[in-house]
mmCIF file of C-alpha atoms and ligand atoms in Angstrom:
data_model
loop_
_atom_site.group_PDB
_atom_site.id
_atom_site.type_symbol
_atom_site.label_atom_id
_atom_site.label_comp_id
_atom_site.label_asym_id
_atom_site.label_seq_id
_atom_site.Cartn_x
_atom_site.Cartn_y
_atom_site.Cartn_z
ATOM 1 C CA MET A 1052 21.595 -16.627 -22.355
ATOM 2 C CA ALA A 1053 17.750 -16.944 -22.430
ATOM 3 C CA ARG A 1054 16.183 -13.696 -23.368
ATOM 4 C CA ILE A 1055 14.453 -13.141 -20.324
ATOM 5 C CA THR A 1056 17.192 -12.823 -18.567
ATOM 6 C CA ASP A 1057 18.486 -10.211 -21.058
ATOM 7 C CA LEU A 1058 15.309 -8.391 -20.269
ATOM 8 C CA ILE A 1059 15.581 -8.389 -16.639
ATOM 9 C CA ARG A 1060 18.944 -6.703 -16.729
ATOM 10 C CA GLU A 1061 17.816 -4.437 -19.494
ATOM 11 C CA HIS A 1062 14.610 -3.523 -16.562
ATOM 12 C CA GLU A 1063 16.509 -3.123 -13.651
ATOM 13 C CA LYS A 1064 19.361 -0.728 -15.890
ATOM 14 C CA TYR A 1065 16.399 1.296 -16.672
ATOM 15 C CA ARG A 1066 14.723 1.285 -13.098
ATOM 16 C CA GLY A 1067 18.234 1.595 -11.573
ATOM 17 C CA ARG A 1068 18.692 5.065 -13.188
ATOM 18 C CA CYS A 1069 14.865 6.346 -12.439
ATOM 19 C CA ILE A 1070 13.613 8.342 -10.014
ATOM 20 C CA ASN A 1071 9.890 6.237 -9.098
ATOM 21 C CA LEU A 1072 7.137 7.938 -7.716
ATOM 22 C CA VAL A 1073 4.531 5.814 -8.323
ATOM 23 C CA PRO A 1074 2.602 5.347 -4.756
ATOM 24 C CA SER A 1075 1.366 1.651 -5.152
ATOM 25 C CA GLU A 1076 5.253 0.600 -5.118
ATOM 26 C CA ASN A 1077 8.135 0.352 -2.923
ATOM 27 C CA VAL A 1078 11.559 -1.567 -2.586
ATOM 28 C CA MET A 1079 12.599 -4.336 -0.138
ATOM 29 C CA SER A 1080 15.877 -4.576 1.994
ATOM 30 C CA LEU A 1081 18.505 -6.863 0.206
ATOM 31 C CA THR A 1082 17.878 -8.850 3.327
ATOM 32 C CA ALA A 1083 14.308 -9.157 2.360
ATOM 33 C CA ARG A 1084 14.816 -9.881 -0.927
ATOM 34 C CA LYS A 1085 17.494 -12.761 -0.264
ATOM 35 C CA ALA A 1086 14.312 -14.635 1.220
ATOM 36 C CA LEU A 1087 12.636 -14.362 -2.168
ATOM 37 C CA ILE A 1088 15.601 -16.440 -3.912
ATOM 38 C CA SER A 1089 16.208 -18.640 -0.709
ATOM 39 C CA ASP A 1090 15.688 -22.529 -1.271
ATOM 40 C CA LEU A 1091 11.859 -21.512 0.585
ATOM 41 C CA VAL A 1092 10.729 -20.829 -2.900
ATOM 42 C CA HIS A 1093 10.515 -24.051 -3.482
ATOM 43 C CA ARG A 1094 9.321 -25.623 -0.987
ATOM 44 C CA TYR A 1095 5.522 -26.266 0.591
ATOM 45 C CA HIS A 1096 4.225 -25.446 3.770
ATOM 46 C CA HIS A 1097 1.403 -28.269 4.922
ATOM 47 C CA LYS A 1098 3.205 -30.311 7.780
ATOM 48 C CA ASP A 1099 0.805 -33.099 8.294
ATOM 49 C CA PHE A 1100 1.473 -34.019 4.723
ATOM 50 C CA TYR A 1101 5.376 -32.580 3.602
ATOM 51 C CA GLY A 1102 8.693 -33.952 5.107
ATOM 52 C CA GLY A 1103 11.253 -30.889 5.047
ATOM 53 C CA GLN A 1104 9.257 -28.874 7.519
ATOM 54 C CA LYS A 1105 12.205 -28.696 10.314
ATOM 55 C CA TYR A 1106 12.329 -25.120 9.949
ATOM 56 C CA ILE A 1107 9.704 -23.846 7.970
ATOM 57 C CA GLN A 1108 6.986 -23.805 10.192
ATOM 58 C CA GLU A 1109 9.174 -21.570 12.567
ATOM 59 C CA ILE A 1110 9.722 -19.278 9.961
ATOM 60 C CA ILE A 1111 5.733 -18.819 9.538
ATOM 61 C CA GLU A 1112 5.126 -18.528 13.312
ATOM 62 C CA GLU A 1113 7.680 -15.985 13.582
ATOM 63 C CA THR A 1114 6.473 -14.074 10.781
ATOM 64 C CA ARG A 1115 3.135 -13.992 12.398
ATOM 65 C CA GLU A 1116 4.277 -12.876 15.577
ATOM 66 C CA LEU A 1117 6.031 -10.239 14.434
ATOM 67 C CA LEU A 1118 3.161 -8.859 12.414
ATOM 68 C CA SER A 1119 1.156 -8.889 15.558
ATOM 69 C CA LYS A 1120 3.645 -6.944 17.683
ATOM 70 C CA LEU A 1121 3.742 -4.349 15.111
ATOM 71 C CA PHE A 1122 0.132 -3.905 14.465
ATOM 72 C CA LYS A 1123 -0.687 -4.987 17.478
ATOM 73 C CA ALA A 1124 -2.905 -7.601 16.627
ATOM 74 C CA ASN A 1125 -3.848 -10.721 18.058
ATOM 75 C CA PHE A 1126 -4.197 -12.722 14.610
ATOM 76 C CA ALA A 1127 -2.272 -11.939 11.736
ATOM 77 C CA PHE A 1128 -2.724 -13.857 8.463
ATOM 78 C CA PRO A 1129 0.524 -13.068 6.216
ATOM 79 C CA GLU A 1130 -1.100 -15.846 3.499
ATOM 80 C CA PRO A 1131 -2.896 -13.510 0.972
ATOM 81 C CA LEU A 1132 -1.170 -13.283 -2.052
ATOM 82 C CA SER A 1133 -1.887 -9.957 -2.493
ATOM 83 C CA GLY A 1134 -3.675 -6.629 -1.158
ATOM 84 C CA ASN A 1135 -6.980 -8.035 -3.433
ATOM 85 C CA ILE A 1136 -6.784 -11.379 -2.167
ATOM 86 C CA SER A 1137 -6.781 -9.815 1.622
ATOM 87 C CA LEU A 1138 -9.535 -7.843 0.821
ATOM 88 C CA LEU A 1139 -11.860 -10.826 -1.138
ATOM 89 C CA SER A 1140 -10.585 -13.027 1.759
ATOM 90 C CA ALA A 1141 -12.504 -10.892 4.405
ATOM 91 C CA ILE A 1142 -15.281 -10.286 2.283
ATOM 92 C CA LEU A 1143 -15.895 -14.090 1.853
ATOM 93 C CA ALA A 1144 -15.281 -14.622 5.433
ATOM 94 C CA LEU A 1145 -18.032 -11.755 6.632
ATOM 95 C CA SER A 1146 -20.796 -11.739 4.304
ATOM 96 C CA LYS A 1147 -23.098 -13.738 2.247
ATOM 97 C CA PRO A 1148 -24.154 -13.631 -1.195
ATOM 98 C CA ARG A 1149 -27.040 -10.774 -1.446
ATOM 99 C CA ASP A 1150 -25.312 -8.944 1.373
ATOM 100 C CA LYS A 1151 -25.109 -5.130 0.823
ATOM 101 C CA ILE A 1152 -21.309 -4.040 1.125
ATOM 102 C CA ALA A 1153 -20.537 -0.154 1.815
ATOM 103 C CA VAL A 1154 -17.697 1.204 -0.181
ATOM 104 C CA ILE A 1155 -15.897 4.384 -1.378
ATOM 105 C CA SER A 1156 -16.820 4.332 -5.019
ATOM 106 C CA PRO A 1157 -13.868 4.175 -7.788
ATOM 107 C CA GLU A 1158 -14.893 7.630 -9.020
ATOM 108 C CA ASN A 1159 -13.640 9.108 -5.531
ATOM 109 C CA GLY A 1160 -10.589 7.148 -5.609
ATOM 110 C CA GLY A 1161 -11.760 4.194 -4.090
ATOM 111 C CA TYR A 1162 -10.464 0.622 -4.942
ATOM 112 C CA PRO A 1163 -12.521 -1.050 -8.008
ATOM 113 C CA ILE A 1164 -13.186 -4.051 -6.756
ATOM 114 C CA ASN A 1165 -15.870 -5.844 -8.517
ATOM 115 C CA LEU A 1166 -18.450 -7.441 -6.465
ATOM 116 C CA GLU A 1167 -21.109 -8.568 -9.095
ATOM 117 C CA PRO A 1168 -19.467 -11.803 -9.706
ATOM 118 C CA LEU A 1169 -19.393 -12.458 -5.677
ATOM 119 C CA ASP A 1170 -23.097 -11.698 -5.759
ATOM 120 C CA ARG A 1171 -22.751 -9.055 -3.127
ATOM 121 C CA ILE A 1172 -24.517 -5.401 -3.640
ATOM 122 C CA PRO A 1173 -21.861 -2.382 -3.308
ATOM 123 C CA ILE A 1174 -23.245 0.865 -2.010
ATOM 124 C CA TYR A 1175 -21.268 3.606 -2.223
ATOM 125 C CA LEU A 1176 -20.008 5.781 0.882
ATOM 126 C CA PRO A 1177 -21.033 9.747 0.178
ATOM 127 C CA TYR A 1178 -17.737 11.947 -0.293
ATOM 128 C CA ASP A 1179 -16.552 15.197 -0.366
ATOM 129 C CA GLU A 1180 -14.013 16.002 -2.837
ATOM 130 C CA SER A 1181 -13.399 19.093 -0.928
ATOM 131 C CA ILE A 1182 -11.998 17.611 1.842
ATOM 132 C CA ALA A 1183 -11.051 14.131 0.114
ATOM 133 C CA ASN A 1184 -12.944 12.183 2.348
ATOM 134 C CA ILE A 1185 -15.765 10.597 3.006
ATOM 135 C CA ASN A 1186 -18.822 12.772 4.103
ATOM 136 C CA VAL A 1187 -19.477 11.182 7.497
ATOM 137 C CA GLU A 1188 -23.402 12.839 8.675
ATOM 138 C CA GLU A 1189 -24.277 11.693 4.861
ATOM 139 C CA ALA A 1190 -22.640 8.443 5.163
ATOM 140 C CA ILE A 1191 -24.154 7.487 8.875
ATOM 141 C CA ASP A 1192 -27.519 8.264 6.893
ATOM 142 C CA LEU A 1193 -27.061 6.060 4.122
ATOM 143 C CA ILE A 1194 -25.787 3.003 6.661
ATOM 144 C CA HIS A 1195 -28.635 3.609 8.693
ATOM 145 C CA ARG A 1196 -31.134 3.373 5.917
ATOM 146 C CA GLU A 1197 -29.092 0.451 3.882
ATOM 147 C CA LYS A 1198 -28.245 -1.283 6.706
ATOM 148 C CA PRO A 1199 -25.002 -3.075 5.264
ATOM 149 C CA LYS A 1200 -23.082 -6.372 6.490
ATOM 150 C CA LEU A 1201 -19.675 -4.916 5.703
ATOM 151 C CA ILE A 1202 -18.002 -1.411 5.490
ATOM 152 C CA ILE A 1203 -14.940 -0.668 3.936
ATOM 153 C CA LEU A 1204 -12.793 1.966 4.560
ATOM 154 C CA GLY A 1205 -9.803 2.899 2.970
ATOM 155 C CA SER A 1206 -8.536 4.031 -0.381
ATOM 156 C CA SER A 1207 -6.400 3.699 -3.505
ATOM 157 C CA PHE A 1208 -6.180 7.605 -3.581
ATOM 158 C CA ILE A 1209 -5.656 8.623 -0.340
ATOM 159 C CA LEU A 1210 -4.555 11.780 1.726
ATOM 160 C CA PHE A 1211 -6.167 11.894 5.140
ATOM 161 C CA PRO A 1212 -6.982 9.652 7.467
ATOM 162 C CA GLN A 1213 -10.466 7.882 7.326
ATOM 163 C CA PRO A 1214 -13.247 8.419 9.901
ATOM 164 C CA VAL A 1215 -13.157 5.057 11.645
ATOM 165 C CA GLU A 1216 -14.388 5.737 14.715
ATOM 166 C CA ALA A 1217 -17.451 7.591 13.732
ATOM 167 C CA ILE A 1218 -18.258 4.657 11.107
ATOM 168 C CA SER A 1219 -17.207 1.912 13.613
ATOM 169 C CA ASP A 1220 -19.799 3.665 16.425
ATOM 170 C CA VAL A 1221 -22.933 3.202 13.498
ATOM 171 C CA SER A 1222 -21.529 0.124 12.578
ATOM 172 C CA GLU A 1223 -22.469 -1.739 16.114
ATOM 173 C CA GLU A 1224 -25.905 -0.267 15.936
ATOM 174 C CA ILE A 1225 -26.576 -2.378 13.157
ATOM 175 C CA GLU A 1226 -23.883 -5.326 13.588
ATOM 176 C CA ALA A 1227 -21.909 -4.189 10.263
ATOM 177 C CA LYS A 1228 -18.434 -4.989 10.602
ATOM 178 C CA VAL A 1229 -15.576 -2.501 9.479
ATOM 179 C CA ILE A 1230 -12.852 -3.322 7.236
ATOM 180 C CA TYR A 1231 -10.120 -0.901 6.928
ATOM 181 C CA ASP A 1232 -8.151 -1.677 3.507
ATOM 182 C CA GLY A 1233 -4.930 -0.124 4.459
ATOM 183 C CA SER A 1234 -2.921 -1.410 1.053
ATOM 184 C CA HIS A 1235 -1.726 1.968 0.296
ATOM 185 C CA VAL A 1236 -1.256 3.283 4.385
ATOM 186 C CA LEU A 1237 0.154 0.196 5.822
ATOM 187 C CA GLY A 1238 3.508 0.951 6.322
ATOM 188 C CA LEU A 1239 2.462 4.759 7.893
ATOM 189 C CA ILE A 1240 -0.019 2.657 10.178
ATOM 190 C CA ALA A 1241 3.000 0.175 11.104
ATOM 191 C CA GLY A 1242 4.953 3.375 11.969
ATOM 192 C CA LYS A 1243 2.321 4.962 13.740
ATOM 193 C CA GLN A 1244 1.983 8.299 11.682
ATOM 194 C CA PHE A 1245 -1.411 7.998 10.249
ATOM 195 C CA GLN A 1246 -4.204 6.573 12.330
ATOM 196 C CA ASP A 1247 -4.577 3.221 14.312
ATOM 197 C CA PRO A 1248 -7.849 1.365 12.554
ATOM 198 C CA LEU A 1249 -7.656 -1.159 15.016
ATOM 199 C CA ARG A 1250 -7.908 0.799 18.211
ATOM 200 C CA GLU A 1251 -10.264 3.184 16.595
ATOM 201 C CA GLY A 1252 -12.936 0.193 16.144
ATOM 202 C CA ALA A 1253 -12.086 -1.115 12.811
ATOM 203 C CA ASP A 1254 -12.953 -5.440 12.972
ATOM 204 C CA VAL A 1255 -10.139 -5.949 10.559
ATOM 205 C CA LEU A 1256 -7.473 -4.397 8.887
ATOM 206 C CA LEU A 1257 -6.007 -5.484 6.027
ATOM 207 C CA GLY A 1258 -3.827 -4.574 2.655
ATOM 208 C CA SER A 1259 -1.107 -4.810 0.460
ATOM 209 C CA THR A 1260 2.277 -5.515 1.877
ATOM 210 C CA HIS A 1261 4.240 -3.532 -0.846
ATOM 211 C CA LYS A 1262 3.036 0.061 -1.035
ATOM 212 C CA THR A 1263 3.844 2.395 2.048
ATOM 213 C CA PHE A 1264 5.138 -1.131 3.923
ATOM 214 C CA PRO A 1265 8.151 -1.996 2.360
ATOM 215 C CA GLY A 1266 8.211 -5.589 1.824
ATOM 216 C CA PRO A 1267 7.303 -8.367 -0.647
ATOM 217 C CA GLN A 1268 4.320 -8.129 -3.132
ATOM 218 C CA GLY A 1269 1.176 -9.855 -1.399
ATOM 219 C CA GLY A 1270 -1.106 -8.770 1.467
ATOM 220 C CA VAL A 1271 -2.120 -9.767 5.131
ATOM 221 C CA ILE A 1272 -5.028 -9.394 7.119
ATOM 222 C CA LEU A 1273 -5.063 -8.739 10.695
ATOM 223 C CA THR A 1274 -7.717 -8.427 13.574
ATOM 224 C CA ASN A 1275 -8.121 -8.713 17.734
ATOM 225 C CA ASP A 1276 -11.643 -10.694 17.246
ATOM 226 C CA ASP A 1277 -11.644 -14.656 17.466
ATOM 227 C CA GLU A 1278 -14.738 -14.996 15.831
ATOM 228 C CA ILE A 1279 -13.414 -13.025 13.342
ATOM 229 C CA ALA A 1280 -10.224 -14.650 13.057
ATOM 230 C CA LYS A 1281 -11.995 -18.252 12.895
ATOM 231 C CA LYS A 1282 -14.001 -17.113 9.764
ATOM 232 C CA ILE A 1283 -10.932 -15.587 8.011
ATOM 233 C CA SER A 1284 -8.861 -19.134 8.644
ATOM 234 C CA LYS A 1285 -11.300 -20.751 6.639
ATOM 235 C CA ILE A 1286 -10.796 -19.003 3.997
ATOM 236 C CA VAL A 1287 -7.006 -18.144 3.902
ATOM 237 C CA GLY A 1288 -6.010 -21.597 5.461
ATOM 238 C CA PHE A 1289 -6.571 -25.089 4.717
ATOM 239 C CA PRO A 1290 -8.626 -27.025 3.097
ATOM 240 C CA PRO A 1291 -8.364 -24.020 0.357
ATOM 241 C CA VAL A 1292 -10.535 -21.539 -0.642
ATOM 242 C CA LEU A 1293 -8.440 -18.951 -2.233
ATOM 243 C CA ILE A 1294 -4.644 -20.068 -1.137
ATOM 244 C CA ASP A 1295 -3.274 -23.376 -0.786
ATOM 245 C CA ASN A 1296 0.339 -22.750 -1.254
ATOM 246 C CA PRO A 1297 0.973 -19.307 0.551
ATOM 247 C CA HIS A 1298 4.453 -19.081 -1.011
ATOM 248 C CA ILE A 1299 6.704 -19.297 1.762
ATOM 249 C CA ASN A 1300 9.779 -17.496 0.727
ATOM 250 C CA ARG A 1301 7.138 -14.421 0.602
ATOM 251 C CA ILE A 1302 6.288 -15.002 3.819
ATOM 252 C CA ALA A 1303 9.791 -14.997 5.294
ATOM 253 C CA ALA A 1304 10.100 -11.769 3.075
ATOM 254 C CA LEU A 1305 7.484 -10.098 4.736
ATOM 255 C CA GLY A 1306 8.580 -11.171 8.492
ATOM 256 C CA ILE A 1307 12.126 -9.699 7.515
ATOM 257 C CA THR A 1308 10.463 -6.649 6.621
ATOM 258 C CA ALA A 1309 7.882 -6.642 9.575
ATOM 259 C CA GLN A 1310 11.258 -7.246 11.794
ATOM 260 C CA GLU A 1311 12.907 -3.483 10.190
ATOM 261 C CA MET A 1312 9.314 -1.590 10.371
ATOM 262 C CA LEU A 1313 9.281 -2.652 14.474
ATOM 263 C CA LEU A 1314 13.103 -1.354 14.149
ATOM 264 C CA TYR A 1315 12.632 1.634 11.982
ATOM 265 C CA GLY A 1316 8.906 2.150 10.932
ATOM 266 C CA LYS A 1317 8.291 5.158 12.951
ATOM 267 C CA GLN A 1318 11.281 7.527 11.602
ATOM 268 C CA TYR A 1319 10.598 5.715 8.028
ATOM 269 C CA ALA A 1320 7.099 6.695 7.944
ATOM 270 C CA TYR A 1321 7.572 10.359 9.466
ATOM 271 C CA THR A 1322 10.050 10.605 6.329
ATOM 272 C CA VAL A 1323 7.823 9.747 3.930
ATOM 273 C CA ILE A 1324 4.809 12.044 4.969
ATOM 274 C CA GLN A 1325 7.517 15.138 5.423
ATOM 275 C CA TYR A 1326 9.099 14.314 1.962
ATOM 276 C CA ALA A 1327 5.740 14.056 0.714
ATOM 277 C CA ARG A 1328 4.734 17.464 1.793
ATOM 278 C CA ARG A 1329 7.721 18.854 1.033
ATOM 279 C CA ILE A 1330 7.490 17.906 -2.746
ATOM 280 C CA ALA A 1331 3.631 19.683 -2.437
ATOM 281 C CA GLN A 1332 5.329 22.398 -1.492
ATOM 282 C CA GLU A 1333 7.897 23.308 -3.715
ATOM 283 C CA LEU A 1334 5.635 22.051 -6.475
ATOM 284 C CA PHE A 1335 2.566 24.675 -5.338
ATOM 285 C CA ASN A 1336 5.281 27.370 -4.684
ATOM 286 C CA SER A 1337 6.152 26.994 -8.484
ATOM 287 C CA GLY A 1338 2.534 27.578 -9.228
ATOM 288 C CA ILE A 1339 1.634 24.032 -9.997
ATOM 289 C CA GLU A 1340 -1.971 23.041 -8.676
ATOM 290 C CA ILE A 1341 -1.919 21.290 -5.652
ATOM 291 C CA SER A 1342 -4.914 20.895 -3.680
ATOM 292 C CA PHE A 1343 -5.433 20.771 0.346
ATOM 293 C CA LYS A 1344 -2.474 23.445 1.209
ATOM 294 C CA ALA A 1345 -4.373 24.394 4.317
ATOM 295 C CA LYS A 1346 -3.943 21.000 5.604
ATOM 296 C CA ASN A 1347 -0.399 20.957 4.936
ATOM 297 C CA PHE A 1348 -1.382 19.256 1.109
ATOM 298 C CA THR A 1349 -1.336 15.543 2.373
ATOM 299 C CA ASN A 1350 -1.090 13.066 5.605
ATOM 300 C CA SER A 1351 0.126 10.343 3.678
ATOM 301 C CA HIS A 1352 2.675 9.742 1.019
ATOM 302 C CA GLN A 1353 0.820 10.840 -1.700
ATOM 303 C CA ILE A 1354 0.004 13.866 -3.296
ATOM 304 C CA TRP A 1355 -2.454 14.367 -6.467
ATOM 305 C CA LEU A 1356 -1.624 16.609 -9.051
ATOM 306 C CA ARG A 1357 -5.087 18.203 -10.886
ATOM 307 C CA THR A 1358 -5.421 16.173 -14.200
ATOM 308 C CA ASN A 1359 -7.880 14.294 -16.347
ATOM 309 C CA GLU A 1360 -7.266 11.046 -18.325
ATOM 310 C CA GLU A 1361 -5.835 12.778 -21.338
ATOM 311 C CA SER A 1362 -3.500 15.160 -19.192
ATOM 312 C CA GLY A 1363 -2.267 12.659 -16.787
ATOM 313 C CA ARG A 1364 -1.061 10.168 -19.338
ATOM 314 C CA ILE A 1365 0.859 13.439 -21.443
ATOM 315 C CA MET A 1366 2.482 14.110 -18.118
ATOM 316 C CA LYS A 1367 3.355 10.750 -17.013
ATOM 317 C CA ASP A 1368 4.807 10.116 -20.745
ATOM 318 C CA ASN A 1369 6.597 13.423 -20.442
ATOM 319 C CA LEU A 1370 7.754 12.601 -16.936
ATOM 320 C CA GLU A 1371 9.276 9.495 -18.014
ATOM 321 C CA GLU A 1372 11.214 10.885 -20.484
ATOM 322 C CA ALA A 1373 13.274 12.620 -18.101
ATOM 323 C CA ARG A 1374 13.297 9.136 -15.921
ATOM 324 C CA ILE A 1375 10.585 9.865 -13.510
ATOM 325 C CA ILE A 1376 8.028 7.728 -13.042
ATOM 326 C CA VAL A 1377 4.016 8.202 -11.882
ATOM 327 C CA ASP A 1378 0.932 6.946 -12.696
ATOM 328 C CA THR A 1379 -1.739 8.634 -14.800
ATOM 329 C CA GLY A 1380 -3.807 9.492 -11.684
ATOM 330 C CA VAL A 1381 -1.263 11.809 -11.653
ATOM 331 C CA ARG A 1382 -0.547 10.278 -8.181
ATOM 332 C CA ILE A 1383 2.957 11.218 -6.454
ATOM 333 C CA GLY A 1384 4.412 9.017 -3.692
ATOM 334 C CA SER A 1385 7.522 9.624 -1.806
ATOM 335 C CA GLN A 1386 7.832 6.559 -0.128
ATOM 336 C CA GLU A 1387 10.293 4.691 -2.532
ATOM 337 C CA ILE A 1388 12.786 7.266 -2.830
ATOM 338 C CA VAL A 1389 12.485 7.682 1.296
ATOM 339 C CA ARG A 1390 13.827 3.957 1.291
ATOM 340 C CA ARG A 1391 16.191 4.441 -1.654
ATOM 341 C CA GLY A 1392 17.546 7.652 0.966
ATOM 342 C CA ILE A 1393 16.864 10.393 -1.393
ATOM 343 C CA THR A 1394 18.325 13.719 0.558
ATOM 344 C CA GLU A 1395 16.525 16.244 0.866
ATOM 345 C CA LYS A 1396 18.338 18.685 -1.521
ATOM 346 C CA GLU A 1397 17.895 15.697 -4.256
ATOM 347 C CA LEU A 1398 14.450 15.577 -3.276
ATOM 348 C CA ILE A 1399 14.043 19.456 -3.969
ATOM 349 C CA ARG A 1400 15.780 19.236 -7.235
ATOM 350 C CA VAL A 1401 13.287 16.434 -8.605
ATOM 351 C CA ALA A 1402 10.763 18.488 -7.639
ATOM 352 C CA GLU A 1403 12.085 21.706 -9.254
ATOM 353 C CA ILE A 1404 12.299 19.235 -12.299
ATOM 354 C CA ILE A 1405 8.893 17.812 -12.125
ATOM 355 C CA SER A 1406 7.438 21.589 -12.191
ATOM 356 C CA LYS A 1407 9.517 22.836 -14.856
ATOM 357 C CA ILE A 1408 8.749 19.648 -17.100
ATOM 358 C CA LEU A 1409 4.680 19.933 -16.101
ATOM 359 C CA LYS A 1410 5.255 23.771 -17.023
ATOM 360 C CA GLY A 1411 6.304 22.618 -20.782
ATOM 361 C CA ASP A 1412 10.387 22.046 -20.472
ATOM 362 C CA LYS A 1413 11.677 19.390 -22.786
ATOM 363 C CA PRO A 1414 12.216 16.491 -20.792
ATOM 364 C CA SER A 1415 15.022 15.457 -22.166
ATOM 365 C CA LYS A 1416 17.160 18.434 -21.374
ATOM 366 C CA TYR A 1417 16.638 16.582 -17.071
ATOM 367 C CA ARG A 1418 17.017 12.745 -18.481
ATOM 368 C CA ASP A 1419 21.174 13.046 -17.361
ATOM 369 C CA GLU A 1420 20.858 14.497 -14.087
ATOM 370 C CA VAL A 1421 17.958 12.757 -13.052
ATOM 371 C CA GLU A 1422 19.692 9.343 -13.853
ATOM 372 C CA LEU A 1423 22.503 10.480 -11.767
ATOM 373 C CA ILE A 1424 20.551 11.571 -8.557
ATOM 374 C CA ALA A 1425 18.904 7.743 -9.101
ATOM 375 C CA SER A 1426 22.008 6.341 -10.001
ATOM 376 C CA LYS A 1427 23.400 7.278 -6.342
ATOM 377 C CA LEU A 1428 20.399 5.662 -4.410
ATOM 378 C CA ASN A 1429 21.334 2.221 -4.053
ATOM 379 C CA GLU A 1430 21.329 1.379 -0.648
ATOM 380 C CA ILE A 1431 18.227 0.707 1.124
ATOM 381 C CA LYS A 1432 18.080 2.614 4.251
ATOM 382 C CA PHE A 1433 15.583 1.834 7.342
ATOM 383 C CA SER A 1434 16.468 -1.602 7.074
ATOM 384 C CA LEU A 1435 18.579 -4.808 8.372
ATOM 385 C CA ASP A 1436 20.942 -4.368 5.428
ATOM 386 C CA GLN A 1437 22.514 -1.109 7.636
ATOM 387 C CA SER A 1438 23.212 -3.286 10.781
ATOM 388 C CA SER A 1439 24.577 -6.378 8.269
HETATM 389 C C1 PLP B 1362 -7.043 0.117 -1.605
HETATM 390 C C2 PLP B 1362 -6.426 -0.766 -2.290
HETATM 391 N N1 PLP B 1362 -7.017 -2.315 -2.177
HETATM 392 C C3 PLP B 1362 -6.112 -3.172 -2.606
HETATM 393 C C4 PLP B 1362 -5.529 -3.170 -3.690
HETATM 394 C C5 PLP B 1362 -4.963 -4.289 -4.222
HETATM 395 O O1 PLP B 1362 -3.936 -4.480 -3.981
HETATM 396 P P1 PLP B 1362 -2.601 -5.627 -4.675
HETATM 397 O O2 PLP B 1362 -2.739 -4.886 -5.500
HETATM 398 O O3 PLP B 1362 -1.803 -6.145 -3.426
HETATM 399 O O4 PLP B 1362 -3.712 -6.720 -5.044
HETATM 400 C C6 PLP B 1362 -4.926 -1.681 -4.372
HETATM 401 C C7 PLP B 1362 -4.005 -1.423 -5.383
HETATM 402 O O5 PLP B 1362 -3.541 -0.900 -5.714
HETATM 403 C C8 PLP B 1362 -5.360 -0.876 -3.309
HETATM 404 O O6 PLP B 1362 -5.091 0.381 -3.907
#
């Protein structure tokens, strides 16, 4: 037996006994996972060159159609191998070297894409911490002054909808394009519970397909604009720039997940937001510092604990000792436990345990109890597994 096989088994045993609250991750249905290990994992898709294409082209086209329907977008590109590559593709397609690109600074929770090697110039959108969002008035001034070619909305730390309409209005005046990086909230957008960037004026919606969108690790790009679609095609298609083989097994799993979201996405996304608020409320009631009570704490899957880098690391480590997994942010995300079917009663108990540990209780005291809760969550809800 290969050592790695053993390690995978141990990993799966371990993670199966953990409650995962990392907001960047999720779990696929078994139906979608099967696509990943199907024969498609071995294959190429270039139809004019390779034989054996009898079903492959149809799988890709069906996935495009499901994504188009789900996001009401004329063009859907499932090719990007990650959220990062979807963003990079859009940047390369829609800007030139020395262009300015307006982004949310990583200091304010923006995604830390490094524009320097691309020879693009970042300008940072003014941000108002008291509303955890872009300061729209100041951002409009900045955009008028700096005239960026692209404006990227969306964030890694995201609680509330982005001001897409206001920013898109001003972008039209200076002929900039608006990209909405929905990596974190794509599943909530698909479930129609967050905001609808393409209807609010964004030219492109893109992002990861494995955070709130409960699909395979990968990326997607969506647009309604013919010209933009042509430019994106040149970056994600053939002849290759960033992607040659887009991994057909991943595309198939993405298509299956899109179908699940068409069927169950609304209820899933609604539950994700309600459960995030529920955890926040429980923590708040027990005296833990969580901001934005007046705004119901969050409109997304995330809630944030007030920390600095040092205390964030300690919190993450302490919680993991009790088999509760978070990042050092500390961000807590409800999406995976919703997919795993946690009940409201179990959710409240997990929040209670988090609170007790944050207040200094010994984590190991709760390990068995958390493991027991986690080990019961082994069916994927809001998925095609239910109907198979
Ligand atoms: C806002 C945002 N964009 C892009 C990415 C990159 O996504 P991926 O990890 O799929 O490359 C992330 C990842 O965390 C993100 O938070």
